[in-house]
Amino acid sequence: MKIFSNMFDRLRPTFEKGGVLEKFYPIFEATETIMFSTAERTKYGPHIRDSLDIKRVMVLVVVALIPCYIFGAINIGVQAGITQGFDRSLFENFIFGLGVILPILMVAFITGGFWEILFAVTRKHDIYEGFLVTCTLIPLLMPPTIPLWQVSLATTFGIVIGKEIFGGVGYNIFNPALVARAFIFFSHPTHISGEKVWVAAQDGFSGATALAVPAAVENGHAVSLLSSVTQFDFSWWNLVMGFIPGSIGETNKIFILVGALFLILTKIASWRIMAGALIGLIGTATLANLMAPISSNTMLSLPAHYHLVMGGFMFGVAFMATEPVTAAHTNKGRWIYGILIGSLTVIIRSINPAYPEGTMLAILLMNAFAPLIDYFVIQAHIKKRRMKYAK
């Protein structure tokens, strides 16, 4: 490492102010600080020192997502094998899936990196590492059949419209990865919804996701309908294990839990938001179950433990609802924010059969209200203290 350290020391004057490559200092700074701890020191108080800076936080989030990538690759191979009659080993399925995921991941990083560097050079600031997390999340939110040009378009929209126009990392209102997914969903719905996009198989194959099964039937019982499906195994345990069609990173709930625990233990993600979302989902699903006998809406009969393991709820709550920038910042606010996300997920899934996956819209909606939640929590706290201590 000493060799690389000396190399950066020799090149630094070239990129610093007055150097030939002064405009490209953000690229030099980003490369150096990925490999080595920054030597930058604060010039004015307060001075806060911590071994975990923003760059390391972003890297830890990316590490937490690696298990989802590994299983996503395996599941792509398994689902393709089921539809084509192949019986491959776990490693062969992984290699097959890797061939699908890698191009999507590369396009997302190339596109996201391009916009991040362009804005950094134009605005003359450091390259923010937030794009690493955004570009890692976007492929996991996509179906394996997503066209690469749409990945590039979605990443562009997520980085530019979802983040940069607000000022960059720390100023965005909405989660950029979810903005990217929402853009594709509403602009090119046939490539990210329906029955023909979830399995990387030959043309003409179709198969519904678990959420689409009860959403398509009236006056039915959700669990019975899922049990009657023979094309895929939609039993509760297999929904947990994740060997089902779906977005690349959201199907295996065990690996998502591992990633969530990792983020909680490293104090990057808020456990209050996750717990609140769980309470909101269970409470609202229980109320919906009570209304199911008087309604023709089959989604109302879906039990809470099925809501929990179907679709992108756990993935969204673990990795996107807890994003520090767009989530609520007060502890009470985090509880409220999480409960409303869980509750809205069930409400959107139940009342809109055309859109059975409600997690994305629930998080984006609560992103918009997170500052308002914090405002009322702080005002309530001020009022309480005034009543307690004012004479």
XYZ file of C-alpha atoms in Angstrom:
391
model
C 0.000 0.000 0.000
C 2.998 2.259 0.537
C 3.573 2.258 -3.236
C 0.025 3.541 -3.889
C 0.302 6.071 -1.073
C 3.509 7.490 -2.586
C 1.886 7.556 -6.021
C -1.049 9.639 -4.716
C 1.419 11.998 -2.982
C 3.276 12.540 -6.268
C 0.092 13.117 -8.268
C -1.630 15.419 -5.752
C -0.017 18.713 -6.930
C -1.234 17.984 -10.463
C -4.862 17.913 -9.295
C -4.751 20.582 -6.598
C -5.473 24.268 -7.235
C -3.126 25.605 -9.919
C -2.308 22.130 -11.256
C -2.780 21.042 -14.868
C -5.691 18.757 -13.955
C -7.281 21.014 -11.348
C -10.805 20.491 -12.717
C -10.586 16.776 -12.114
C -9.638 17.027 -8.422
C -12.982 15.432 -7.349
C -12.042 12.236 -9.235
C -8.576 12.187 -7.637
C -10.004 12.832 -4.170
C -12.639 10.105 -4.523
C -10.093 7.535 -5.695
C -7.658 8.342 -2.917
C -10.206 8.315 -0.093
C -11.659 4.987 -1.211
C -8.221 3.425 -0.692
C -6.970 5.468 2.267
C -8.441 7.383 5.203
C -8.755 11.049 4.435
C -6.093 13.420 5.746
C -8.547 16.314 5.672
C -8.929 18.188 8.952
C -11.681 20.564 10.020
C -10.650 24.223 10.194
C -13.364 25.491 12.526
C -15.134 24.087 15.572
C -16.868 21.933 16.538
C -14.362 19.208 15.726
C -15.888 15.722 15.653
C -13.601 12.743 15.148
C -14.917 9.295 14.301
C -13.459 6.268 12.539
C -16.738 5.881 10.615
C -17.133 8.650 8.046
C -19.766 8.968 5.310
C -17.638 7.022 2.849
C -17.340 4.063 5.248
C -21.073 4.214 5.989
C -21.820 3.896 2.276
C -19.390 1.008 1.916
C -21.025 -0.831 4.845
C -24.458 -0.453 3.229
C -23.077 -1.919 0.008
C -21.576 -4.816 2.005
C -24.989 -5.463 3.600
C -26.481 -5.813 0.104
C -23.984 -8.422 -1.158
C -25.962 -11.452 0.166
C -29.024 -10.207 -1.760
C -26.929 -10.093 -4.934
C -25.611 -13.630 -4.400
C -29.052 -15.093 -3.799
C -30.559 -12.990 -6.594
C -28.121 -14.556 -9.054
C -28.924 -18.082 -7.813
C -32.682 -17.465 -7.956
C -32.530 -16.151 -11.526
C -30.891 -19.417 -12.547
C -33.354 -21.523 -10.543
C -36.436 -19.791 -11.989
C -35.099 -20.029 -15.536
C -34.329 -23.715 -14.951
C -37.865 -24.418 -13.680
C -39.482 -22.854 -16.749
C -37.096 -24.517 -19.222
C -36.841 -27.914 -17.570
C -33.160 -27.589 -16.626
C -31.754 -29.274 -13.548
C -28.608 -27.312 -12.701
C -26.398 -27.242 -9.628
C -26.420 -24.290 -7.251
C -23.155 -23.023 -8.704
C -24.404 -23.354 -12.291
C -27.539 -21.392 -11.368
C -25.342 -18.732 -9.769
C -23.179 -18.417 -12.894
C -26.291 -18.186 -15.095
C -27.793 -15.480 -12.866
C -24.488 -13.635 -12.669
C -24.551 -13.325 -16.441
C -27.900 -11.559 -16.133
C -27.053 -9.322 -13.171
C -23.556 -8.113 -14.098
C -24.611 -6.146 -17.227
C -27.427 -4.473 -15.248
C -25.028 -3.601 -12.425
C -22.365 -2.282 -14.810
C -24.849 -0.061 -16.668
C -26.163 1.333 -13.375
C -22.646 2.141 -12.102
C -21.375 3.576 -15.382
C -24.457 5.808 -15.709
C -24.523 6.821 -12.043
C -20.765 7.438 -11.968
C -20.970 9.592 -15.077
C -23.610 11.895 -13.582
C -21.940 12.024 -10.176
C -18.557 13.001 -11.659
C -20.158 15.513 -14.031
C -21.972 17.305 -11.217
C -18.895 17.155 -8.947
C -16.612 18.694 -11.593
C -19.201 21.315 -12.589
C -20.010 22.335 -9.034
C -16.376 21.937 -7.926
C -17.018 19.730 -4.936
C -15.927 16.235 -3.887
C -17.564 13.172 -5.437
C -20.247 12.039 -3.002
C -20.227 8.325 -2.357
C -24.026 8.196 -2.127
C -24.185 7.156 -5.770
C -22.463 3.863 -4.825
C -25.435 2.868 -2.675
C -27.988 4.146 -5.192
C -26.347 2.276 -8.071
C -26.105 -0.879 -5.946
C -29.772 -0.688 -4.975
C -31.253 0.013 -8.421
C -30.424 -3.399 -10.005
C -31.870 -5.175 -6.965
C -35.194 -3.369 -7.533
C -35.448 -4.451 -11.162
C -36.788 -7.633 -12.761
C -34.087 -9.779 -14.422
C -35.514 -9.081 -17.880
C -35.214 -5.291 -17.643
C -33.668 -3.812 -20.836
C -30.254 -2.257 -20.183
C -31.184 1.064 -21.793
C -34.025 1.359 -19.295
C -31.583 0.721 -16.438
C -29.486 3.600 -17.735
C -32.563 5.826 -18.107
C -33.827 4.951 -14.622
C -30.401 5.548 -13.045
C -30.161 8.902 -14.797
C -33.586 9.926 -13.491
C -32.809 8.682 -9.983
C -29.425 10.439 -9.735
C -30.268 13.680 -11.539
C -33.929 14.289 -10.682
C -34.012 12.339 -7.435
C -30.845 13.811 -5.944
C -28.652 16.256 -7.847
C -31.278 18.902 -8.578
C -31.835 19.163 -4.817
C -28.101 19.790 -4.259
C -26.682 16.271 -3.991
C -26.190 13.896 -1.082
C -27.851 15.100 2.102
C -30.325 17.407 0.369
C -32.547 14.993 -1.541
C -36.177 14.654 -0.434
C -36.874 11.233 -1.937
C -34.817 8.049 -1.989
C -33.021 8.188 -5.397
C -33.180 4.431 -5.994
C -36.938 4.414 -5.430
C -37.296 7.449 -7.680
C -35.521 5.429 -10.393
C -37.863 2.477 -9.916
C -40.954 4.695 -9.845
C -39.837 6.358 -13.069
C -39.573 3.034 -14.901
C -42.816 1.777 -13.372
C -44.848 4.721 -14.650
C -42.974 5.370 -17.906
C -42.460 1.754 -19.075
C -44.887 -0.358 -16.977
C -44.810 -3.371 -19.292
C -41.116 -3.931 -18.499
C -41.449 -3.878 -14.713
C -44.912 -5.282 -14.001
C -47.258 -7.959 -15.321
C -46.549 -11.659 -15.804
C -43.809 -11.692 -18.471
C -40.888 -9.919 -16.820
C -39.999 -11.867 -13.675
C -38.187 -14.880 -15.138
C -35.172 -14.712 -17.463
C -36.557 -17.402 -19.751
C -37.432 -17.791 -23.403
C -39.827 -15.363 -25.062
C -43.489 -16.012 -24.427
C -43.111 -17.309 -20.883
C -45.490 -15.784 -18.348
C -45.943 -16.274 -14.639
C -47.566 -14.101 -11.994
C -45.859 -13.004 -8.787
C -47.324 -14.088 -5.461
C -48.942 -10.692 -4.862
C -50.620 -10.713 -8.264
C -52.432 -14.010 -7.576
C -54.967 -12.814 -4.935
C -55.090 -9.345 -6.511
C -56.531 -10.812 -9.725
C -59.474 -12.657 -8.105
C -62.660 -11.381 -6.449
C -64.473 -13.092 -3.584
C -61.612 -15.492 -2.961
C -59.391 -16.476 -0.058
C -55.820 -15.325 -0.575
C -53.963 -18.213 1.098
C -56.097 -20.842 -0.653
C -55.438 -19.196 -4.017
C -51.679 -19.140 -3.368
C -51.719 -22.792 -2.299
C -53.543 -23.781 -5.496
C -50.838 -22.361 -7.785
C -48.892 -25.215 -9.379
C -46.551 -23.198 -11.608
C -44.547 -21.917 -8.600
C -44.332 -22.817 -4.935
C -46.074 -19.953 -3.122
C -46.118 -21.595 0.293
C -45.228 -19.284 3.183
C -41.902 -20.970 3.828
C -40.857 -20.790 0.180
C -41.818 -17.111 0.160
C -39.356 -16.724 3.035
C -36.658 -18.714 1.223
C -37.205 -16.657 -1.922
C -37.206 -19.263 -4.709
C -39.993 -17.363 -6.474
C -40.245 -14.878 -9.364
C -39.660 -11.275 -8.361
C -37.260 -8.372 -8.408
C -33.627 -9.454 -8.250
C -32.874 -8.574 -4.625
C -36.160 -8.742 -2.780
C -37.150 -12.422 -2.739
C -34.967 -14.018 -0.023
C -36.104 -12.711 3.368
C -33.381 -14.424 5.415
C -30.538 -12.599 3.655
C -32.510 -9.346 3.911
C -32.803 -9.908 7.668
C -29.064 -10.559 7.878
C -28.393 -7.279 6.057
C -30.868 -5.421 8.270
C -29.259 -6.760 11.468
C -25.840 -5.766 10.143
C -27.048 -2.196 9.530
C -28.673 -2.043 12.982
C -25.557 -3.360 14.763
C -23.349 -0.863 12.938
C -25.928 1.847 13.870
C -26.391 2.870 10.250
C -30.102 2.020 10.035
C -32.786 2.856 12.597
C -34.371 -0.161 14.300
C -37.268 2.082 15.308
C -38.258 2.584 11.662
C -38.093 -1.149 10.992
C -40.062 -2.026 14.147
C -42.594 0.702 13.417
C -43.129 -0.573 9.864
C -43.665 -4.086 11.223
C -46.262 -2.828 13.734
C -48.022 -0.779 11.056
C -48.173 -3.708 8.639
C -49.417 -6.230 11.220
C -52.010 -3.844 12.679
C -53.439 -2.773 9.312
C -53.413 -6.308 7.891
C -55.320 -7.530 10.969
C -57.960 -4.826 10.487
C -58.180 -5.725 6.788
C -58.709 -9.399 7.703
C -61.634 -8.382 9.935
C -63.242 -6.554 6.975
C -62.602 -9.383 4.495
C -65.931 -11.252 5.100
C -67.975 -8.198 4.078
C -65.924 -7.373 0.969
C -65.297 -8.966 -2.427
C -61.658 -7.814 -2.299
C -59.525 -10.938 -1.915
C -56.459 -8.924 -0.858
C -58.225 -8.076 2.424
C -58.032 -11.756 3.405
C -54.228 -11.857 3.099
C -52.801 -12.493 6.618
C -50.104 -10.268 8.085
C -47.420 -12.973 8.007
C -47.976 -13.334 4.246
C -47.874 -9.562 3.708
C -44.537 -9.585 5.516
C -42.812 -12.051 3.185
C -44.474 -11.109 -0.119
C -43.193 -8.454 -2.492
C -40.581 -5.884 -1.531
C -41.774 -4.904 1.949
C -38.834 -6.263 3.953
C -36.252 -5.136 1.399
C -37.763 -1.657 1.172
C -37.996 -1.179 4.925
C -34.491 -2.513 5.636
C -32.537 -0.684 2.942
C -34.597 2.308 1.732
C -37.071 3.450 4.379
C -34.142 3.710 6.804
C -32.053 5.958 4.555
C -30.816 8.647 6.980
C -31.363 11.570 4.593
C -34.982 10.992 3.613
C -36.302 9.372 6.801
C -37.531 11.098 9.955
C -34.723 12.203 12.284
C -36.381 12.260 15.713
C -36.899 9.008 17.608
C -40.671 9.507 17.986
C -40.791 10.633 14.380
C -39.085 7.413 13.306
C -41.756 5.334 15.031
C -44.548 7.318 13.345
C -42.747 7.253 9.983
C -42.249 3.481 10.160
C -45.796 2.709 11.337
C -47.275 4.754 8.488
C -45.074 2.994 5.910
C -46.230 -0.414 7.130
C -49.855 0.684 7.239
C -49.782 2.365 3.821
C -48.166 -0.709 2.264
C -51.177 -2.859 3.223
C -53.689 -0.152 2.266
C -52.176 0.385 -1.196
C -51.878 -3.348 -1.806
C -55.480 -3.948 -0.751
C -57.412 -1.101 -2.323
C -55.625 -1.062 -5.684
C -55.641 -4.490 -7.404
C -53.836 -2.936 -10.379
C -50.865 -2.200 -8.127
C -50.528 -5.009 -5.551
C -46.988 -3.972 -4.531
C -47.407 -0.879 -2.353
C -44.067 -0.591 -0.553
C -42.421 1.692 -3.103
C -45.253 4.231 -3.073
C -45.601 4.002 0.715
C -41.935 4.900 1.274
C -41.924 7.685 -1.331
C -45.078 9.179 0.176
C -43.624 9.103 3.685
C -40.332 10.586 2.396
C -42.405 13.661 1.543
C -43.962 13.815 5.018
C -40.859 12.961 7.090
C -39.890 16.648 7.700
C -43.467 17.458 8.729
C -43.492 14.543 11.184
C -40.244 15.793 12.757
C -41.667 19.331 12.953
C -44.730 18.264 14.913
C -42.680 15.965 17.175
C -40.314 18.842 18.042
C -43.190 21.300 18.539
C -44.939 18.837 20.845
C -41.707 18.430 22.836
C -41.268 22.208 23.147
C -44.881 22.607 24.262
C -44.470 19.844 26.841
C -41.342 21.413 28.339
C -42.974 24.867 28.435
C -45.926 23.472 30.345
C -43.559 21.705 32.743
C -41.097 24.500 33.494
C -42.692 27.843 32.487
C -43.886 30.018 35.339
